[in-house]
Amino acid sequence: MKFSIREKIFAIGLVLSLIIFLTINAVSYWNTKRHIESRENVEKALVIIYECENLISMIKDAETGQRGFIITGNWTFLEPYYNGVTTVHRSMKILKDLTTIDAQAYQKLNAIQEMIEERFAQFHKTISLRKKGEIADARESFMTAENEKIMYDIRNMVEELKHEKTDLLQNLNKISKARSDNTLFTILIGNLVALLFVSLSLFQLYRDITERKRMEEALKESENKFRSFAENALVGIYLIQDEVLKYVNPKFAEIFNYTVEECLNNMHIRQIIHPEDFETVQKNIHRASGEIQSVHYAIRGIKKTGEIIYCELYGSSIMFDGRFTATGTILEITDRKRAEEELRASRQRLRLLAGRIEQIREEERVIISREIHDIMGGGLTGLKMDLSWLMRKVKNAESDKEQAAITSRIIASSDSIDQMIKVTRRISTELRPPVLDDLGLIAALEWQLSDFTSRTGILNKFNTVFEYAVLESAQIVAVFRIFQEALTNIARHSMATKVMVVLREDGRSPSGDENLVLEISDNGRGILEEEILSSKALGLLGMKERAMAFGGEFSIFGEPGEGTTVIIKIPRNPGGANDQSYNS
């Protein structure tokens, strides 16, 4: 979606205002947080000052109780002593808890605590002496100058700590006041700037509303033009939202034999789409809403009468009523689809006819081959036997000259008969190699390769993982004839010196059967693409048709100077008929 300059200014103003408000809040939050932290530190400082004063007071109370007991021996003086000791320990704990992050103060408290413990040890010592009745020793013990010095040092260090915390308290109060002033200033200036941006944004919004009204009028005019175009279009036009028709033109309604009003009465697209194609429509609507800009696909539709028709759709998506909506055109292609089906069926019938013709040719070749082999071969053999018999009879001829002439004629006839027998065998073999029927496909391929090398001088290499090939008889003949044609092309066009043949297995065909793959490669000049696509390449077309007649595949490709490769894939059923390699 494109925004106008005024909309952009309005949006920028609102964003800047929001940023300023967020900044004010962030600064206020930060300063308030720091102010709270300062107040906490103030409270800590006040507690430390209080505890320091309380500490000195309690030490004095403990000292007073100790002296009273030593002088009078009255046990009631020990009560303030013990209370003072307990309170001092509690105050020291409070002070150390409050100064855990203040290393200098914490270290000073450790020193104070050591001196207090030392002083309390002296207190305990004098009290113990008084309890034993050694009054003079007790008085002498607490009257020493050393004791007075320890107490003096304790007071000084506690006073230093109080002064430090008093100074800290004053600094914290100054900082807190400065932060409060900064917060108020930030809020004031920030609100003024934000108000300025909001005012500017509202002004631009007002101008934009005026411009938008003008654009809406232009859009309304454009919509009227579109509606006029759509209602007179020769293709169906639609809008689909939530799988419900939101708009159709008259041509769309005509395609499905509905009126426009019937289509727009909350009609769900399931009513006009074949159930098996509904998922396809859903997927394409989704794709056009985000993955790609437009889609093109074909489906089956259902007319109001129940008749099934074929339709071609071009679709995309637009924003309609604030939501993504599928839109596009639809064209009925039922007549074209039927023509394509008829053409496909015609091609299939032609392919079946060609296969049947090829089958008949093979059957005739077998018959002719056998007749040539059995009748002509047998007759010529019998004729040669008769000539041999005549040869023996001629030896009894009366004159040597006559005998020599007849013998010469018989020998010449015998040689001609031998040549005819060889030609008969060659023709019979070419029509239908006996090895194909007697020993199977693999033996026939090896025999054909050997004969190919002997005729052309092109070396060969044959590899296979099979002992015999599992194929139907008609498939075996088709593979062998394709192989013969491939070798003929190599001999005529490839200028190769070597041919490599591999018979292997490769995955499964679309029908679920395993594929038998025959791969024929040479090291010749390499077939060109224009030669493959040439209308004169009838041999290649014949090989392809032979393979396709059995649901197979034929492919050929080459690289200049790198040779040519022919690949034939024939689906086979391992449990079906097979290549009977050693049938009699």
Coordinates of C-alpha atoms in Angstrom, one line a residue:
M1 CA 0.0 0.0 0.0
K2 CA 1.3 3.4 -1.0
F3 CA 1.0 6.4 1.4
S4 CA 0.7 10.1 0.4
I5 CA 3.2 12.6 1.6
R6 CA 0.7 14.1 4.1
E7 CA 0.0 10.6 5.4
K8 CA 3.7 10.0 5.8
I9 CA 4.1 13.4 7.6
F10 CA 1.1 12.5 9.9
A11 CA 2.6 9.1 10.6
I12 CA 6.0 10.6 11.3
G13 CA 4.5 13.2 13.6
L14 CA 2.7 10.6 15.6
V15 CA 5.7 8.4 15.8
L16 CA 7.9 11.3 16.9
S17 CA 5.3 12.3 19.5
L18 CA 5.1 8.7 20.7
I19 CA 8.9 8.6 20.9
I20 CA 9.0 11.8 22.9
F21 CA 6.3 10.6 25.3
L22 CA 8.2 7.3 25.7
T23 CA 11.4 9.2 26.3
I24 CA 9.7 11.4 28.9
N25 CA 8.4 8.4 30.6
A26 CA 11.7 6.6 30.4
V27 CA 13.6 9.6 31.8
S28 CA 10.9 10.1 34.5
Y29 CA 11.1 6.4 35.4
W30 CA 14.9 6.5 35.5
N31 CA 15.0 9.7 37.6
T32 CA 12.3 8.4 39.9
K33 CA 14.1 5.2 40.3
R34 CA 17.3 7.0 41.1
H35 CA 15.4 9.3 43.4
I36 CA 14.0 6.2 45.2
E37 CA 17.5 4.8 45.4
S38 CA 18.8 8.2 46.8
R39 CA 16.0 8.1 49.4
E40 CA 17.0 4.6 50.4
N41 CA 20.6 5.7 50.7
V42 CA 19.4 8.7 52.8
E43 CA 17.4 6.3 55.1
K44 CA 20.5 4.1 55.4
A45 CA 22.7 7.0 56.3
L46 CA 20.2 8.2 58.9
V47 CA 20.1 4.7 60.4
I48 CA 23.9 4.5 60.4
I49 CA 24.1 7.9 62.2
Y50 CA 21.5 6.8 64.7
E51 CA 23.2 3.5 65.3
C52 CA 26.6 5.2 65.7
E53 CA 25.2 7.5 68.4
N54 CA 23.4 4.5 70.0
L55 CA 26.6 2.5 69.9
I56 CA 28.6 5.1 71.9
S57 CA 25.7 5.5 74.3
M58 CA 25.4 1.7 74.9
I59 CA 29.2 1.4 75.4
K60 CA 28.9 4.2 78.0
D61 CA 26.0 2.4 79.7
A62 CA 28.0 -0.9 79.8
E63 CA 31.0 1.0 81.2
T64 CA 28.8 2.7 83.9
G65 CA 27.3 -0.6 84.9
Q66 CA 30.8 -2.2 85.1
R67 CA 32.2 0.6 87.3
G68 CA 29.1 0.6 89.6
F69 CA 29.5 -3.1 90.2
I70 CA 33.2 -2.9 90.9
I71 CA 32.9 0.0 93.3
T72 CA 29.8 -1.2 95.2
G73 CA 29.6 -4.9 94.4
N74 CA 25.9 -4.4 93.9
W75 CA 24.7 -7.0 91.3
T76 CA 22.0 -4.7 90.0
F77 CA 24.6 -2.7 88.2
L78 CA 25.3 -5.6 86.0
E79 CA 21.9 -5.4 84.3
P80 CA 22.7 -2.2 82.4
Y81 CA 26.1 -3.6 81.7
Y82 CA 24.7 -6.7 80.0
N83 CA 21.9 -4.7 78.2
G84 CA 24.6 -2.4 76.9
V85 CA 26.8 -5.3 75.6
T86 CA 23.8 -6.9 73.9
T87 CA 22.6 -3.6 72.3
V88 CA 26.2 -2.8 71.1
H89 CA 26.4 -6.2 69.4
R90 CA 23.0 -5.7 67.7
S91 CA 24.0 -2.2 66.6
M92 CA 27.2 -3.5 65.1
K93 CA 25.3 -6.1 63.1
I94 CA 22.9 -3.5 61.8
L95 CA 25.8 -1.2 60.8
K96 CA 27.7 -4.0 59.0
D97 CA 24.5 -5.0 57.2
L98 CA 24.0 -1.5 56.0
T99 CA 27.6 -1.0 54.8
T100 CA 28.2 -4.3 52.9
I101 CA 28.7 -2.4 49.6
D102 CA 30.7 0.4 51.2
A103 CA 34.1 -1.2 51.6
Q104 CA 35.7 1.7 53.4
A105 CA 33.0 2.0 56.0
Y106 CA 32.8 -1.8 56.4
Q107 CA 36.5 -2.0 57.0
K108 CA 36.2 0.9 59.6
L109 CA 33.4 -1.0 61.4
N110 CA 35.6 -4.1 61.5
A111 CA 38.3 -2.1 63.3
I112 CA 35.7 -0.5 65.7
Q113 CA 34.3 -4.0 66.4
E114 CA 37.8 -5.3 67.3
M115 CA 38.4 -2.4 69.7
I116 CA 34.9 -2.9 71.2
E117 CA 35.6 -6.6 71.7
E118 CA 38.9 -5.7 73.3
R119 CA 37.1 -3.2 75.6
F120 CA 34.4 -5.7 76.5
A121 CA 37.1 -8.3 77.3
Q122 CA 38.6 -5.8 79.8
F123 CA 35.1 -5.3 81.2
H124 CA 34.6 -9.0 81.7
K125 CA 38.1 -9.3 83.3
T126 CA 37.4 -6.6 85.9
I127 CA 33.9 -8.0 86.6
S128 CA 35.4 -11.4 87.1
L129 CA 38.0 -10.1 89.5
R130 CA 35.3 -8.2 91.5
K131 CA 33.2 -11.4 91.7
K132 CA 36.2 -13.2 93.2
G133 CA 36.5 -10.5 95.8
E134 CA 39.8 -9.1 94.4
I135 CA 38.5 -5.5 94.7
A136 CA 41.9 -3.7 94.5
D137 CA 43.0 -5.7 91.4
A138 CA 39.6 -5.0 89.7
R139 CA 39.8 -1.2 90.4
E140 CA 43.4 -1.2 89.2
S141 CA 42.4 -3.0 86.0
F142 CA 39.7 -0.6 84.8
M143 CA 41.6 2.5 85.9
T144 CA 44.4 2.0 83.4
A145 CA 45.4 4.6 80.7
E146 CA 45.2 1.9 78.1
N147 CA 41.6 1.4 78.7
E148 CA 40.9 5.0 78.4
K149 CA 42.8 5.1 75.0
I150 CA 40.7 2.3 73.6
M151 CA 37.6 4.1 74.5
Y152 CA 38.9 7.3 73.0
D153 CA 39.8 5.6 69.8
I154 CA 36.3 4.0 69.6
R155 CA 34.7 7.4 70.0
N156 CA 36.9 9.0 67.3
M157 CA 36.3 6.3 64.7
V158 CA 32.5 6.3 65.4
E159 CA 32.5 10.0 65.1
E160 CA 34.4 9.8 61.8
L161 CA 31.8 7.3 60.4
K162 CA 29.0 9.7 61.6
H163 CA 30.6 12.6 59.8
E164 CA 31.1 10.7 56.6
K165 CA 27.4 9.6 56.6
T166 CA 26.3 13.1 57.5
D167 CA 28.2 14.5 54.5
L168 CA 26.8 11.7 52.3
L169 CA 23.3 12.6 53.5
Q170 CA 23.8 16.2 52.4
N171 CA 25.1 15.2 49.0
L172 CA 22.2 12.8 48.5
N173 CA 19.7 15.6 49.3
K174 CA 21.4 17.9 46.7
I175 CA 21.4 15.1 44.0
S176 CA 17.7 14.3 44.7
K177 CA 16.7 17.9 44.3
A178 CA 18.7 18.3 41.1
R179 CA 17.1 15.1 39.6
S180 CA 13.6 16.3 40.6
D181 CA 14.3 19.6 38.8
N182 CA 15.6 17.8 35.7
T183 CA 12.5 15.5 35.6
L184 CA 10.2 18.4 35.8
F185 CA 12.1 20.3 33.1
T186 CA 12.2 17.2 30.8
I187 CA 8.5 16.6 31.2
L188 CA 7.7 20.3 30.5
I189 CA 9.9 20.6 27.3
G190 CA 9.0 17.1 26.1
N191 CA 5.3 17.8 26.3
L192 CA 5.6 21.1 24.5
V193 CA 7.6 19.4 21.7
A194 CA 5.2 16.5 21.5
L195 CA 2.3 18.9 21.4
L196 CA 3.9 20.7 18.5
F197 CA 4.3 17.4 16.6
V198 CA 0.8 16.4 17.3
S199 CA -0.5 19.7 16.1
L200 CA 1.5 19.4 12.9
S201 CA 0.2 15.9 12.4
L202 CA -3.4 16.9 12.9
F203 CA -3.0 19.7 10.4
Q204 CA -1.6 17.3 7.8
L205 CA -4.4 14.8 8.6
Y206 CA -7.0 17.5 8.0
R207 CA -5.4 18.3 4.6
D208 CA -5.2 14.6 3.8
I209 CA -8.8 14.0 4.6
T210 CA -9.7 16.7 2.0
E211 CA -7.4 15.0 -0.5
R212 CA -8.8 11.6 0.3
K213 CA -12.3 12.7 -0.4
R214 CA -11.2 13.9 -3.8
M215 CA -9.5 10.6 -4.4
E216 CA -12.6 8.6 -3.3
E217 CA -14.6 10.5 -5.9
A218 CA -12.1 9.6 -8.5
L219 CA -12.1 6.0 -7.3
K220 CA -15.8 5.8 -7.5
E221 CA -15.6 7.0 -11.1
S222 CA -12.9 4.4 -11.8
E223 CA -15.1 1.7 -10.2
N224 CA -18.0 2.6 -12.5
K225 CA -15.7 2.3 -15.5
F226 CA -14.4 -1.1 -14.2
R227 CA -18.0 -2.3 -13.6
S228 CA -18.9 -1.3 -17.2
F229 CA -15.9 -3.2 -18.5
A230 CA -16.5 -6.3 -16.3
E231 CA -20.2 -6.6 -17.2
N232 CA -19.3 -6.5 -20.9
A233 CA -16.2 -8.8 -20.7
L234 CA -16.0 -12.0 -22.7
V235 CA -14.4 -13.9 -19.8
G236 CA -15.8 -14.5 -16.3
I237 CA -14.5 -12.1 -13.6
Y238 CA -14.9 -12.9 -9.9
L239 CA -14.0 -11.8 -6.3
I240 CA -13.8 -14.6 -3.6
Q241 CA -13.6 -13.9 0.1
D242 CA -13.7 -16.7 2.7
E243 CA -14.6 -19.1 -0.1
V244 CA -17.8 -17.1 -0.8
L245 CA -18.5 -15.2 -4.1
K246 CA -18.4 -11.4 -3.4
Y247 CA -18.6 -10.3 -7.0
V248 CA -19.2 -12.0 -10.4
N249 CA -19.8 -10.5 -13.8
P250 CA -22.6 -11.7 -16.1
K251 CA -20.2 -13.9 -18.1
F252 CA -19.1 -15.8 -14.9
A253 CA -22.8 -16.5 -14.1
E254 CA -23.4 -17.6 -17.7
I255 CA -20.6 -20.1 -17.6
F256 CA -22.3 -22.0 -14.7
N257 CA -25.9 -21.3 -15.8
Y258 CA -26.7 -19.1 -12.9
T259 CA -27.9 -15.5 -12.6
V260 CA -25.7 -12.9 -11.1
E261 CA -28.1 -12.5 -8.2
E262 CA -28.0 -16.3 -7.5
C263 CA -24.2 -16.2 -7.5
L264 CA -24.0 -13.2 -5.1
N265 CA -26.5 -14.7 -2.6
N266 CA -23.7 -15.9 -0.3
M267 CA -22.9 -18.7 -2.8
H268 CA -20.0 -20.9 -1.6
I269 CA -17.6 -21.9 -4.3
R270 CA -18.1 -25.6 -3.4
Q271 CA -21.4 -25.3 -5.3
I272 CA -19.6 -24.7 -8.6
I273 CA -16.3 -26.6 -8.2
H274 CA -15.9 -30.4 -8.6
P275 CA -15.2 -32.0 -5.2
E276 CA -11.9 -33.5 -6.4
D277 CA -10.6 -30.1 -7.5
F278 CA -11.7 -28.0 -4.5
E279 CA -8.4 -28.6 -2.6
T280 CA -6.5 -27.3 -5.7
V281 CA -8.6 -24.1 -5.7
Q282 CA -7.9 -23.6 -2.0
K283 CA -4.2 -24.0 -2.4
N284 CA -4.0 -21.6 -5.3
I285 CA -6.1 -19.0 -3.4
H286 CA -3.6 -19.3 -0.6
R287 CA -0.6 -19.0 -2.9
A288 CA -1.9 -15.9 -4.6
S289 CA -2.5 -14.3 -1.2
G290 CA 1.2 -14.4 -0.2
E291 CA 3.6 -16.8 -1.9
I292 CA 3.3 -15.5 -5.5
Q293 CA 1.7 -12.6 -7.3
S294 CA -0.5 -14.6 -9.7
V295 CA -1.6 -18.2 -10.4
H296 CA -2.8 -20.1 -13.5
Y297 CA -4.5 -23.5 -13.3
A298 CA -7.3 -25.6 -14.7
I299 CA -10.2 -27.2 -12.8
R300 CA -13.5 -29.0 -13.3
G301 CA -16.6 -27.0 -12.6
I302 CA -20.3 -28.0 -12.1
K303 CA -23.1 -26.1 -13.8
K304 CA -26.5 -25.5 -12.2
T305 CA -27.8 -28.5 -14.3
G306 CA -25.1 -30.8 -12.8
E307 CA -23.1 -30.9 -16.0
I308 CA -19.3 -31.1 -15.5
I309 CA -17.3 -28.5 -17.4
Y310 CA -13.6 -27.7 -17.7
C311 CA -12.4 -24.2 -16.7
E312 CA -9.1 -22.3 -16.9
L313 CA -8.4 -19.7 -14.2
Y314 CA -6.0 -16.8 -13.9
G315 CA -5.9 -15.5 -10.3
S316 CA -4.3 -13.0 -7.9
S317 CA -5.3 -11.2 -4.7
I318 CA -6.3 -7.7 -3.8
M319 CA -7.4 -5.8 -0.6
F320 CA -11.2 -5.7 -0.5
D321 CA -13.1 -4.4 2.6
G322 CA -9.7 -4.3 4.4
R323 CA -9.0 -8.0 3.7
F324 CA -7.1 -10.1 1.2
T325 CA -9.6 -11.3 -1.5
A326 CA -9.0 -13.7 -4.4
T327 CA -9.8 -12.2 -7.8
G328 CA -9.2 -13.2 -11.4
T329 CA -10.8 -14.4 -14.6
I330 CA -12.3 -17.7 -15.6
L331 CA -12.7 -19.2 -19.1
E332 CA -14.6 -22.3 -20.0
I333 CA -12.4 -24.7 -22.0
T334 CA -14.7 -27.8 -22.2
D335 CA -14.6 -27.9 -26.0
R336 CA -10.8 -27.5 -26.1
K337 CA -10.4 -30.2 -23.4
R338 CA -12.6 -32.6 -25.4
A339 CA -10.6 -31.9 -28.5
E340 CA -7.4 -32.6 -26.6
E341 CA -8.8 -35.8 -25.2
E342 CA -9.9 -36.9 -28.7
L343 CA -6.5 -36.1 -30.1
R344 CA -4.8 -38.0 -27.2
A345 CA -7.0 -41.0 -27.8
S346 CA -6.4 -40.8 -31.5
R347 CA -2.6 -40.8 -30.9
Q348 CA -3.0 -43.7 -28.5
R349 CA -5.0 -45.6 -31.1
L350 CA -2.3 -44.9 -33.7
R351 CA 0.4 -46.0 -31.4
L352 CA -1.6 -49.3 -30.7
L353 CA -2.0 -49.7 -34.5
A354 CA 1.7 -49.1 -35.1
G355 CA 2.5 -51.6 -32.4
R356 CA 0.1 -54.1 -33.9
I357 CA 1.6 -53.6 -37.4
E358 CA 5.1 -54.1 -35.9
Q359 CA 3.9 -57.2 -34.2
I360 CA 2.5 -58.5 -37.5
R361 CA 5.8 -57.7 -39.2
E362 CA 7.7 -59.6 -36.6
E363 CA 5.3 -62.6 -36.9
E364 CA 5.7 -62.5 -40.7
R365 CA 9.4 -62.3 -40.3
V366 CA 9.4 -65.3 -38.2
I367 CA 7.2 -67.2 -40.7
I368 CA 9.4 -66.1 -43.7
S369 CA 12.6 -66.8 -41.8
R370 CA 11.4 -70.3 -40.9
E371 CA 10.2 -71.0 -44.5
I372 CA 13.4 -69.8 -46.0
H373 CA 15.4 -71.8 -43.5
D374 CA 13.2 -74.9 -43.6
I375 CA 12.1 -75.0 -47.2
M376 CA 14.8 -73.2 -49.2
G377 CA 17.6 -74.4 -47.0
G378 CA 16.2 -78.0 -47.0
G379 CA 15.6 -77.9 -50.7
L380 CA 19.0 -76.6 -51.5
T381 CA 20.6 -79.2 -49.3
G382 CA 18.7 -81.9 -51.0
L383 CA 19.7 -80.5 -54.4
K384 CA 23.3 -80.6 -53.3
M385 CA 22.9 -84.2 -52.3
D386 CA 21.5 -85.0 -55.7
L387 CA 24.5 -83.3 -57.3
S388 CA 26.8 -85.4 -55.2
W389 CA 25.0 -88.5 -56.4
L390 CA 25.3 -87.3 -60.0
M391 CA 29.0 -86.7 -59.4
R392 CA 29.4 -90.4 -58.5
K393 CA 27.5 -91.4 -61.6
V394 CA 29.5 -89.1 -63.9
K395 CA 32.7 -90.9 -62.9
N396 CA 31.4 -93.9 -64.9
A397 CA 30.9 -91.8 -68.0
E398 CA 32.4 -93.3 -71.3
S399 CA 34.7 -90.5 -72.3
D400 CA 37.1 -88.5 -70.1
K401 CA 36.3 -85.3 -71.8
E402 CA 32.6 -85.7 -71.3
Q403 CA 33.2 -86.7 -67.7
A404 CA 35.3 -83.6 -67.0
A405 CA 32.8 -81.2 -68.5
I406 CA 29.9 -82.7 -66.5
T407 CA 32.0 -82.8 -63.3
S408 CA 33.0 -79.1 -63.8
R409 CA 29.4 -78.1 -64.2
I410 CA 28.3 -80.1 -61.1
I411 CA 31.1 -78.5 -59.1
A412 CA 30.1 -75.0 -60.1
S413 CA 26.5 -75.8 -59.3
S414 CA 27.5 -77.2 -55.9
D415 CA 29.5 -74.0 -55.2
S416 CA 26.5 -71.9 -56.2
I417 CA 24.3 -74.0 -53.9
D418 CA 26.7 -73.4 -51.0
Q419 CA 26.6 -69.7 -51.6
M420 CA 22.8 -69.8 -51.7
I421 CA 22.7 -71.7 -48.5
K422 CA 24.9 -69.0 -46.8
V423 CA 22.7 -66.2 -48.2
T424 CA 19.5 -68.0 -47.1
R425 CA 20.9 -68.4 -43.6
R426 CA 22.0 -64.7 -43.5
I427 CA 18.6 -63.5 -44.7
S428 CA 16.8 -65.8 -42.2
T429 CA 19.0 -64.6 -39.4
E430 CA 18.5 -60.9 -40.2
L431 CA 14.7 -61.4 -40.4
R432 CA 14.6 -63.1 -37.1
P433 CA 17.8 -64.2 -35.3
P434 CA 17.2 -67.8 -34.0
V435 CA 19.3 -66.9 -30.9
L436 CA 16.6 -64.4 -29.9
D437 CA 14.0 -67.2 -29.6
D438 CA 16.4 -70.0 -28.6
L439 CA 18.7 -68.3 -26.0
G440 CA 16.9 -65.1 -25.1
L441 CA 17.6 -61.3 -25.1
I442 CA 21.1 -61.2 -23.4
A443 CA 22.5 -63.9 -25.8
A444 CA 20.9 -62.1 -28.8
L445 CA 22.5 -58.7 -27.7
E446 CA 25.9 -60.4 -27.4
W447 CA 25.6 -62.1 -30.8
Q448 CA 24.5 -58.8 -32.4
L449 CA 27.4 -56.9 -30.9
S450 CA 29.9 -59.6 -32.1
D451 CA 28.4 -59.5 -35.6
F452 CA 28.5 -55.6 -35.4
T453 CA 32.2 -55.6 -34.5
S454 CA 33.1 -58.2 -37.2
R455 CA 31.3 -56.1 -39.9
T456 CA 32.4 -52.6 -38.8
G457 CA 35.6 -53.0 -36.8
I458 CA 34.1 -50.9 -34.0
L459 CA 35.1 -52.5 -30.6
N460 CA 32.4 -53.3 -28.1
K461 CA 32.0 -53.8 -24.4
F462 CA 28.9 -55.4 -22.8
N463 CA 28.0 -55.4 -19.1
T464 CA 25.0 -56.8 -17.3
V465 CA 24.0 -57.9 -13.8
F466 CA 21.4 -60.4 -15.1
E467 CA 21.7 -64.0 -16.0
Y468 CA 18.5 -63.6 -18.0
A469 CA 16.2 -60.7 -18.7
V470 CA 12.7 -60.8 -17.2
L471 CA 10.5 -59.5 -20.0
E472 CA 7.5 -60.5 -22.1
S473 CA 8.3 -61.9 -25.6
A474 CA 7.0 -58.8 -27.4
Q475 CA 9.1 -56.6 -25.1
I476 CA 12.2 -58.6 -25.8
V477 CA 11.7 -58.2 -29.6
A478 CA 11.1 -54.4 -29.2
V479 CA 14.3 -54.0 -27.1
F480 CA 16.3 -56.0 -29.6
R481 CA 15.0 -54.0 -32.6
I482 CA 15.8 -50.7 -30.9
F483 CA 19.2 -52.1 -30.2
Q484 CA 19.7 -53.0 -33.8
E485 CA 18.6 -49.6 -35.0
A486 CA 21.0 -47.9 -32.5
L487 CA 23.9 -49.9 -33.7
T488 CA 23.0 -49.1 -37.3
N489 CA 23.0 -45.3 -36.5
I490 CA 26.4 -45.7 -34.8
A491 CA 27.8 -47.5 -37.8
R492 CA 26.4 -44.8 -40.2
H493 CA 26.9 -41.5 -38.4
S494 CA 28.9 -41.6 -35.2
M495 CA 32.5 -42.1 -36.5
A496 CA 33.1 -44.0 -33.2
T497 CA 35.8 -46.6 -32.4
K498 CA 34.1 -48.2 -29.5
V499 CA 30.5 -48.9 -28.2
M500 CA 29.6 -49.6 -24.6
V501 CA 26.4 -51.4 -23.7
V502 CA 24.9 -51.8 -20.2
L503 CA 21.8 -53.8 -19.3
R504 CA 20.7 -53.0 -15.8
E505 CA 17.8 -52.3 -13.5
D506 CA 16.7 -48.8 -12.4
G507 CA 14.0 -48.0 -9.8
R508 CA 10.3 -48.3 -10.8
S509 CA 8.1 -47.0 -13.6
P510 CA 5.0 -44.9 -12.9
S511 CA 2.9 -48.1 -13.0
G512 CA 4.9 -49.5 -10.1
D513 CA 6.9 -52.1 -12.1
E514 CA 10.7 -52.3 -12.1
N515 CA 12.5 -50.8 -15.1
L516 CA 14.8 -52.7 -17.3
V517 CA 17.3 -50.2 -18.7
L518 CA 19.4 -50.7 -21.8
E519 CA 22.1 -48.0 -22.2
I520 CA 24.1 -47.7 -25.4
S521 CA 27.0 -45.3 -25.5
D522 CA 29.7 -44.5 -28.1
N523 CA 32.8 -42.4 -28.2
G524 CA 32.0 -40.8 -31.6
R525 CA 31.4 -37.2 -32.7
G526 CA 28.2 -36.8 -30.6
I527 CA 24.7 -36.2 -31.9
L528 CA 23.5 -32.6 -32.2
E529 CA 20.2 -31.3 -30.8
E530 CA 19.0 -30.2 -34.2
E531 CA 19.6 -33.8 -35.5
I532 CA 17.5 -35.2 -32.7
L533 CA 14.7 -32.7 -33.4
S534 CA 14.9 -33.1 -37.2
S535 CA 11.7 -34.3 -39.0
K536 CA 14.0 -36.6 -41.0
A537 CA 15.1 -38.5 -37.9
L538 CA 12.5 -41.3 -38.5
G539 CA 14.8 -44.0 -37.0
L540 CA 14.8 -42.2 -33.7
L541 CA 11.1 -41.7 -33.8
G542 CA 10.6 -45.4 -34.5
M543 CA 12.8 -46.4 -31.5
K544 CA 10.8 -44.0 -29.3
E545 CA 7.5 -45.3 -30.5
R546 CA 8.6 -48.9 -29.9
A547 CA 9.5 -48.1 -26.3
M548 CA 6.4 -46.1 -25.6
A549 CA 4.2 -48.9 -27.0
F550 CA 5.1 -50.8 -23.8
G551 CA 4.8 -47.8 -21.4
G552 CA 8.6 -47.3 -21.6
E553 CA 10.8 -44.4 -22.1
F554 CA 13.4 -43.5 -24.8
S555 CA 16.0 -40.8 -24.5
I556 CA 19.1 -39.8 -26.5
F557 CA 21.6 -37.1 -25.9
G558 CA 25.2 -36.2 -26.9
E559 CA 28.0 -33.7 -26.6
P560 CA 30.2 -32.6 -29.5
G561 CA 33.3 -34.8 -29.4
E562 CA 32.1 -36.6 -26.3
G563 CA 29.9 -39.3 -28.0
T564 CA 26.2 -40.2 -27.9
T565 CA 24.1 -42.1 -25.4
V566 CA 20.8 -43.9 -25.9
I567 CA 18.8 -45.0 -22.9
I568 CA 15.7 -47.3 -23.1
K569 CA 13.6 -48.0 -20.1
I570 CA 11.0 -50.8 -20.3
P571 CA 8.7 -51.6 -17.3
R572 CA 8.8 -55.2 -16.4
N573 CA 7.0 -57.4 -14.0
P574 CA 9.4 -59.8 -12.2
G575 CA 6.6 -62.3 -11.6
G576 CA 5.5 -62.3 -15.2
A577 CA 6.8 -63.8 -18.4
N578 CA 10.6 -63.8 -18.7
D579 CA 13.4 -64.2 -21.2
Q580 CA 13.6 -67.9 -21.6
S581 CA 17.3 -68.2 -22.2
Y582 CA 17.4 -71.9 -23.0
N583 CA 14.1 -72.8 -24.6
S584 CA 14.3 -75.4 -27.4

